[in-house]
mmCIF file with all atom_site columns, C-alpha atoms in Angstrom:
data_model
loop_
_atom_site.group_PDB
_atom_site.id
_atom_site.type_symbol
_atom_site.label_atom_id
_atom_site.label_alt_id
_atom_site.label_comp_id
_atom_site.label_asym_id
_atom_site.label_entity_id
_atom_site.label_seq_id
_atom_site.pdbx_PDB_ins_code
_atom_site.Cartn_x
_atom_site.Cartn_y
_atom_site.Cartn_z
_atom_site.occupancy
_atom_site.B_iso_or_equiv
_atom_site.pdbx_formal_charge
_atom_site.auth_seq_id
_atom_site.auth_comp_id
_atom_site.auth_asym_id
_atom_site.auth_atom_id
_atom_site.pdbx_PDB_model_num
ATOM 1   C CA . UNK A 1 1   ? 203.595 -109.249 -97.519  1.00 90.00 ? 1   UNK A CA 1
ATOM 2   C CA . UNK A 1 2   ? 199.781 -109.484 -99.383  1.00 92.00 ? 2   UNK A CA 1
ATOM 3   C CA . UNK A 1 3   ? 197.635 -110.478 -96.493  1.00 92.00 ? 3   UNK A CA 1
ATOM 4   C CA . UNK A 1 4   ? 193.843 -111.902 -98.225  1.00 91.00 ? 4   UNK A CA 1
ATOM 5   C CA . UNK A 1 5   ? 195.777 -111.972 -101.304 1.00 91.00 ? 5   UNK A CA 1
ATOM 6   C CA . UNK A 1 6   ? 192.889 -113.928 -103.166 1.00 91.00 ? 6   UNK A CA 1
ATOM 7   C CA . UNK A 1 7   ? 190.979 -110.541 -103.218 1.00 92.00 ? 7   UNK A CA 1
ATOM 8   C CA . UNK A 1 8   ? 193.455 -108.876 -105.512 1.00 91.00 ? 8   UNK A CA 1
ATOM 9   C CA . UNK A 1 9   ? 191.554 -111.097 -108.642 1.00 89.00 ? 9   UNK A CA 1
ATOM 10  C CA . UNK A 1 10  ? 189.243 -108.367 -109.493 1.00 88.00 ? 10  UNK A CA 1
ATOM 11  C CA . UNK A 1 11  ? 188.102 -107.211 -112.558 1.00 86.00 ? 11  UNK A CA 1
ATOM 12  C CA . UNK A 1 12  ? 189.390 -103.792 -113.018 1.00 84.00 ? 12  UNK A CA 1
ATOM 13  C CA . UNK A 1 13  ? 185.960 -102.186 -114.622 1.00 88.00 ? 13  UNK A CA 1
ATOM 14  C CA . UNK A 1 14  ? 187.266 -99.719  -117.110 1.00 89.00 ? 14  UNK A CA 1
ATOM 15  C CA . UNK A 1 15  ? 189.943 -101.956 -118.898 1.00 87.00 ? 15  UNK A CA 1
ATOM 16  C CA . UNK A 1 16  ? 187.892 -105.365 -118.376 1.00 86.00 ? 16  UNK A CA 1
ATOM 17  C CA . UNK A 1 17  ? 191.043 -106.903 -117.096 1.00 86.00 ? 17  UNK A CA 1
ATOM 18  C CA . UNK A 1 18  ? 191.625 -108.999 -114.141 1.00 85.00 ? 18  UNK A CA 1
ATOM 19  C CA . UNK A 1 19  ? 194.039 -109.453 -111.521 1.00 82.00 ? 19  UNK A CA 1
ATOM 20  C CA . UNK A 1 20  ? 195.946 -105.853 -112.180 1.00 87.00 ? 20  UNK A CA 1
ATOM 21  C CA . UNK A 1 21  ? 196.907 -105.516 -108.796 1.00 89.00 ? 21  UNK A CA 1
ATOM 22  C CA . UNK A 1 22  ? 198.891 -108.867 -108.919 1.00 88.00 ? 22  UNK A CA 1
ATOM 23  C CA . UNK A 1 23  ? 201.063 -107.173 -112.080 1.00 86.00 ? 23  UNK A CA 1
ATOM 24  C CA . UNK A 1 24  ? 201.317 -104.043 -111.009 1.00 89.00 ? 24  UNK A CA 1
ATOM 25  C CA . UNK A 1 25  ? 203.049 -105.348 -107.913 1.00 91.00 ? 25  UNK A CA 1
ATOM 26  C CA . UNK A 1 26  ? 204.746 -107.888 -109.327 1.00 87.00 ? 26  UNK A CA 1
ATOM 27  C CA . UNK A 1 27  ? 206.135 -105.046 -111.410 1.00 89.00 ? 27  UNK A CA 1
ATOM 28  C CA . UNK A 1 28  ? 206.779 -103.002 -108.567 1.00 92.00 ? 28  UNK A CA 1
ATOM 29  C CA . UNK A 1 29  ? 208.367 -105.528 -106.942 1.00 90.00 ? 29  UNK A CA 1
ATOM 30  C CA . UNK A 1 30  ? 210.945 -106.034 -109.255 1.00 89.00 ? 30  UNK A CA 1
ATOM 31  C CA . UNK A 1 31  ? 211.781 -102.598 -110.180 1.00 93.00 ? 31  UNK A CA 1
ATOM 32  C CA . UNK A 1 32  ? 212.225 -102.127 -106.673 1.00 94.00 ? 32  UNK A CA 1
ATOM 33  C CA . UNK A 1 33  ? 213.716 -104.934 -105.873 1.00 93.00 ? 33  UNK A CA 1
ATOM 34  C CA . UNK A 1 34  ? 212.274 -106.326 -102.960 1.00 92.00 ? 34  UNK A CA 1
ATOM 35  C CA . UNK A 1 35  ? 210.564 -109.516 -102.431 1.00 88.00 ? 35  UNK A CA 1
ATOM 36  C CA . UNK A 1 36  ? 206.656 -110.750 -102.273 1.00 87.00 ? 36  UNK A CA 1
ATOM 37  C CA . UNK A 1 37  ? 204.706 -112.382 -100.169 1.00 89.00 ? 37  UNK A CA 1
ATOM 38  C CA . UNK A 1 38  ? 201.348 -113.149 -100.863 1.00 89.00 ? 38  UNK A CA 1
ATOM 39  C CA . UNK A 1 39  ? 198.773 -115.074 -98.193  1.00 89.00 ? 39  UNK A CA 1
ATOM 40  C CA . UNK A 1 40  ? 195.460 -116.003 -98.772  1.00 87.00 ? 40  UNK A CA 1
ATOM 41  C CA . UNK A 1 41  ? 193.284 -119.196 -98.349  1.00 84.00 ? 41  UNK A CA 1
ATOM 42  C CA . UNK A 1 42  ? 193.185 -122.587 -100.666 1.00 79.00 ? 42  UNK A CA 1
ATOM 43  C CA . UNK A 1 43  ? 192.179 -121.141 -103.873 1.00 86.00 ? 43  UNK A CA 1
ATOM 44  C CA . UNK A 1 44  ? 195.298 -118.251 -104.111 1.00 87.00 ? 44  UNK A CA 1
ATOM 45  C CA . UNK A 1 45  ? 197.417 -121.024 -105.323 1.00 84.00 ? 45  UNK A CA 1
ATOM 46  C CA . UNK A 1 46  ? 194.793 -121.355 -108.235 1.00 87.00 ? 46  UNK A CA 1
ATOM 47  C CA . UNK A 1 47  ? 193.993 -117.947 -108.965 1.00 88.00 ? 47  UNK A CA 1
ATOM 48  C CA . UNK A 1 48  ? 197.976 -117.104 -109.792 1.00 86.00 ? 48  UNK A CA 1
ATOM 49  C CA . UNK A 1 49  ? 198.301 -120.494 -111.390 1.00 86.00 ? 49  UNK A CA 1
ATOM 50  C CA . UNK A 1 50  ? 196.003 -118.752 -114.107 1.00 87.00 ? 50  UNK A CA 1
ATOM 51  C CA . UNK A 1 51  ? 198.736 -116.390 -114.457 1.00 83.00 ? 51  UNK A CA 1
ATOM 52  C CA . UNK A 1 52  ? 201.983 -117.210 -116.214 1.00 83.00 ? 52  UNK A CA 1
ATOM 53  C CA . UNK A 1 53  ? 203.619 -113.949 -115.391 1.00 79.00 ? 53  UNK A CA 1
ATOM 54  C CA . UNK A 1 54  ? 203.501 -114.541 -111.772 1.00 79.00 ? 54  UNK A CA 1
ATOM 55  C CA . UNK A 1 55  ? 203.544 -118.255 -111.739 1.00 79.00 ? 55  UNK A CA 1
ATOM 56  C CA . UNK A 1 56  ? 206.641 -118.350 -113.210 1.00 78.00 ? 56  UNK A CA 1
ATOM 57  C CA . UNK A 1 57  ? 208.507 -115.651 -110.443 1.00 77.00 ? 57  UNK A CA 1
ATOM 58  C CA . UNK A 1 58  ? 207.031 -117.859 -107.580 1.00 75.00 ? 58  UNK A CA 1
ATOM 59  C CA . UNK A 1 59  ? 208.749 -120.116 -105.255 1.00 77.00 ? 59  UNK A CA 1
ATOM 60  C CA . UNK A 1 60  ? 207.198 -123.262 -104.631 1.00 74.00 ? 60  UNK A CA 1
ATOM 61  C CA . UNK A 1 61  ? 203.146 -122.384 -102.504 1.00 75.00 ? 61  UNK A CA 1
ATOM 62  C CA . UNK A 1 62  ? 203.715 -123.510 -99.275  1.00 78.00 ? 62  UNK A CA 1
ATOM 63  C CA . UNK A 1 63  ? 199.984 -124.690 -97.955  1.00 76.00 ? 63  UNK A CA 1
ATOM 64  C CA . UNK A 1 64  ? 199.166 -125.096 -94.462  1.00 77.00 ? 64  UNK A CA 1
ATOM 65  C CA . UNK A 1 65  ? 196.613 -128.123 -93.840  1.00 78.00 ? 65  UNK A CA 1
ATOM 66  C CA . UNK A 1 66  ? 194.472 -127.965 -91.374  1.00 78.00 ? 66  UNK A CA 1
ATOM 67  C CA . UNK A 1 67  ? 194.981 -128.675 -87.955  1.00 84.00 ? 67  UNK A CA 1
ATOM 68  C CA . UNK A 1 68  ? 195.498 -132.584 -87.247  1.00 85.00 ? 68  UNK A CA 1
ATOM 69  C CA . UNK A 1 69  ? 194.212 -134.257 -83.599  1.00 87.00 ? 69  UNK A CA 1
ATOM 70  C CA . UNK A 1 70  ? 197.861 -134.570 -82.381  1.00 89.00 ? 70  UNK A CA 1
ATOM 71  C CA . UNK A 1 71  ? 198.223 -130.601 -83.244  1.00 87.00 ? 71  UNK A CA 1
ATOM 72  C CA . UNK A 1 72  ? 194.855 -129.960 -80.816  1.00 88.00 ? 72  UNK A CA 1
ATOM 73  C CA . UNK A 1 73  ? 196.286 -132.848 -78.411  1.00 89.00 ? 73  UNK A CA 1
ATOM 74  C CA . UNK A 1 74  ? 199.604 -130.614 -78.049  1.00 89.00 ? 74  UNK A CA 1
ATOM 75  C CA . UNK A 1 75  ? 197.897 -127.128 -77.293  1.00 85.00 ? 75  UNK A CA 1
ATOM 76  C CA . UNK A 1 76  ? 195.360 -129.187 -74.823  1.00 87.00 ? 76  UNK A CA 1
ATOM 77  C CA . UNK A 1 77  ? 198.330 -131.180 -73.043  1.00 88.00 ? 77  UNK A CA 1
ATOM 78  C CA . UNK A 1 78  ? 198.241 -130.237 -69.304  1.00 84.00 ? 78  UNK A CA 1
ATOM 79  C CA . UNK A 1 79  ? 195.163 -128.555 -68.920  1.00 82.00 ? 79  UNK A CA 1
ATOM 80  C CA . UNK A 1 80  ? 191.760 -130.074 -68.216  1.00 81.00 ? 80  UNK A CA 1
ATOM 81  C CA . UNK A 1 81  ? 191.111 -130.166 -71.585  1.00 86.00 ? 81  UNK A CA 1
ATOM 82  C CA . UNK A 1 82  ? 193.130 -132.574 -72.497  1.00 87.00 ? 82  UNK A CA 1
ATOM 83  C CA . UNK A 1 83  ? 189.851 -135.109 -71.995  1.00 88.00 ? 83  UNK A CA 1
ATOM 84  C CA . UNK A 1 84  ? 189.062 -137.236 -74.686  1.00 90.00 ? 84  UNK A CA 1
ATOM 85  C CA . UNK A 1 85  ? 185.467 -135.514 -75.294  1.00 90.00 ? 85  UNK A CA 1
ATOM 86  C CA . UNK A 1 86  ? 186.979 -131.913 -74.889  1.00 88.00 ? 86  UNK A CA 1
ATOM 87  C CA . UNK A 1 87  ? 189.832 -132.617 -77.723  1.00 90.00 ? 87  UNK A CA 1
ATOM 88  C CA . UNK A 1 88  ? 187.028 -134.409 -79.574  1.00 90.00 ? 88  UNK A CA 1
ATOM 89  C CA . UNK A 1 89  ? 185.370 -131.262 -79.764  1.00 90.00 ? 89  UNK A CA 1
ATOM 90  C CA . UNK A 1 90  ? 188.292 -128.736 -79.803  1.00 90.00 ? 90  UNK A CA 1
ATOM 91  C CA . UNK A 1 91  ? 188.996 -130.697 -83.043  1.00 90.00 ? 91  UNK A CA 1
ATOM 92  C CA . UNK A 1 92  ? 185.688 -129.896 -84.426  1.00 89.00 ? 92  UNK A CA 1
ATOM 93  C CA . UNK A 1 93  ? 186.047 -126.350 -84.129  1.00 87.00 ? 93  UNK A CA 1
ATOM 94  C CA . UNK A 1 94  ? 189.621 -126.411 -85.306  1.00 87.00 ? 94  UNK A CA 1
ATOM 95  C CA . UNK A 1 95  ? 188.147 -127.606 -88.618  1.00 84.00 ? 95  UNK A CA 1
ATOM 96  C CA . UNK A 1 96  ? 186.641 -124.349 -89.240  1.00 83.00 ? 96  UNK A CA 1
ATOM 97  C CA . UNK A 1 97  ? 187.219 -121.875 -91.080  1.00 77.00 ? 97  UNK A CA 1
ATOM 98  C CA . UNK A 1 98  ? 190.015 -120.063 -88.606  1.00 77.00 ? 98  UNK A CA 1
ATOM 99  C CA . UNK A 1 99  ? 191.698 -123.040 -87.619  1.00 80.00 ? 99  UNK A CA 1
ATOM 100 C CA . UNK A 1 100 ? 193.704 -123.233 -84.397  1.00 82.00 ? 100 UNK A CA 1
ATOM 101 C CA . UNK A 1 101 ? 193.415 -119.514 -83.386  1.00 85.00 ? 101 UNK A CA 1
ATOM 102 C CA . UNK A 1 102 ? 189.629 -120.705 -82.839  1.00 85.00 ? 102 UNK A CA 1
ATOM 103 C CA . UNK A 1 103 ? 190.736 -123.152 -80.695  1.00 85.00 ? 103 UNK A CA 1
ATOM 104 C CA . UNK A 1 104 ? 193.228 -120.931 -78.942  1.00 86.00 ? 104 UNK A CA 1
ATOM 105 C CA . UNK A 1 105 ? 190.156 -118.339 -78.429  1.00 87.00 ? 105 UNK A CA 1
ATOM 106 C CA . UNK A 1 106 ? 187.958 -121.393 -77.499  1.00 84.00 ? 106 UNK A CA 1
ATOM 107 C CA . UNK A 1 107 ? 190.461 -122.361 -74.449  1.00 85.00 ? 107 UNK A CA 1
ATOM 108 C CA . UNK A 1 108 ? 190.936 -118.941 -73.269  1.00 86.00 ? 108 UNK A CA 1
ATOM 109 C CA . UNK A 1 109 ? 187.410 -118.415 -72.869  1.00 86.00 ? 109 UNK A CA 1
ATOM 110 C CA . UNK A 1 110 ? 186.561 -121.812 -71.866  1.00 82.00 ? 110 UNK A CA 1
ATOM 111 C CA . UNK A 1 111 ? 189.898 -120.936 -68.653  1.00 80.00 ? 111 UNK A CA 1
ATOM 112 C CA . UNK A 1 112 ? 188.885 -117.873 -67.812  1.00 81.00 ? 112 UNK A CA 1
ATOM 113 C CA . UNK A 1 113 ? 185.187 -119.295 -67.196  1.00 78.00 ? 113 UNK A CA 1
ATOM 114 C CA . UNK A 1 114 ? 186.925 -122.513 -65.319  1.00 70.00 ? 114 UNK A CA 1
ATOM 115 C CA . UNK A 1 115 ? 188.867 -119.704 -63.348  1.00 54.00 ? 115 UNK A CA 1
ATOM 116 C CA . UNK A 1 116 ? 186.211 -117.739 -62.449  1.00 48.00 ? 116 UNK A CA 1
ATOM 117 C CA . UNK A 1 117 ? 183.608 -120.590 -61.663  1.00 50.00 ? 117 UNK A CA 1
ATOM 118 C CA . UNK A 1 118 ? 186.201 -122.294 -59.095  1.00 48.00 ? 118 UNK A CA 1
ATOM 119 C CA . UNK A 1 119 ? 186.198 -118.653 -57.366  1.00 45.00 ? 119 UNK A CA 1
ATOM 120 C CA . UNK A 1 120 ? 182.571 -118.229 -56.592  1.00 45.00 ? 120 UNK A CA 1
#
């Protein structure tokens, strides 16, 4: 598994070539037989799309979307942030880039501030 795959489109400076790193695994891969996995934001599906060789060994890109309101309505459910205005905003930051582990951080904080505040 290629975590920030999109990085591997680099131009390799002595041959003038880019994306090596893509064949050469690609080649590893299948001489060793073991499977890929490449992750990476929005534009990884169009950087390998420039490349037959590994376009045509893929499996269909699976693309998350961003998170919808229900998806921030279902983390806030049962907490006090569950508020129309809170969600409102939760869904704001869940539109950046980071998504729903920004939201995730976002609550933790915003608890262990609620927790702390109802103790003094």
């Amino acid at each position: 598994m290629v975590d920030e795959a999109q990085y591997l489109d680099q131009k390799n400076v002595r041959t003038g070539q880019r994306a090596e790193v893509f064949e050469w695994l690609r080649a590893a891969a299948e001489n060793g037989n073991f499977h890929l996995v490449f992750c990476g934001d929005s534009s990884l599906a169009n950087i390998i799309a420039r490349y037959p060789q590994l376009q045509s060994r893929m499996i269909r890109p699976v693309v998350i979307q961003p998170p919808s309101q229900a998806d921030i309505a279902a983390l806030t459910q049962g907490t006090p942030f569950a508020a129309p205005k809170a969600r409102h905003a939760l869904d704001a930051v869940a539109r950046l880039a980071g998504g729903l582990p920004n939201v995730e951080n976002v609550l933790r904080i915003a608890t262990a501030f609620c927790v702390w505040q109802r103790a003094s």
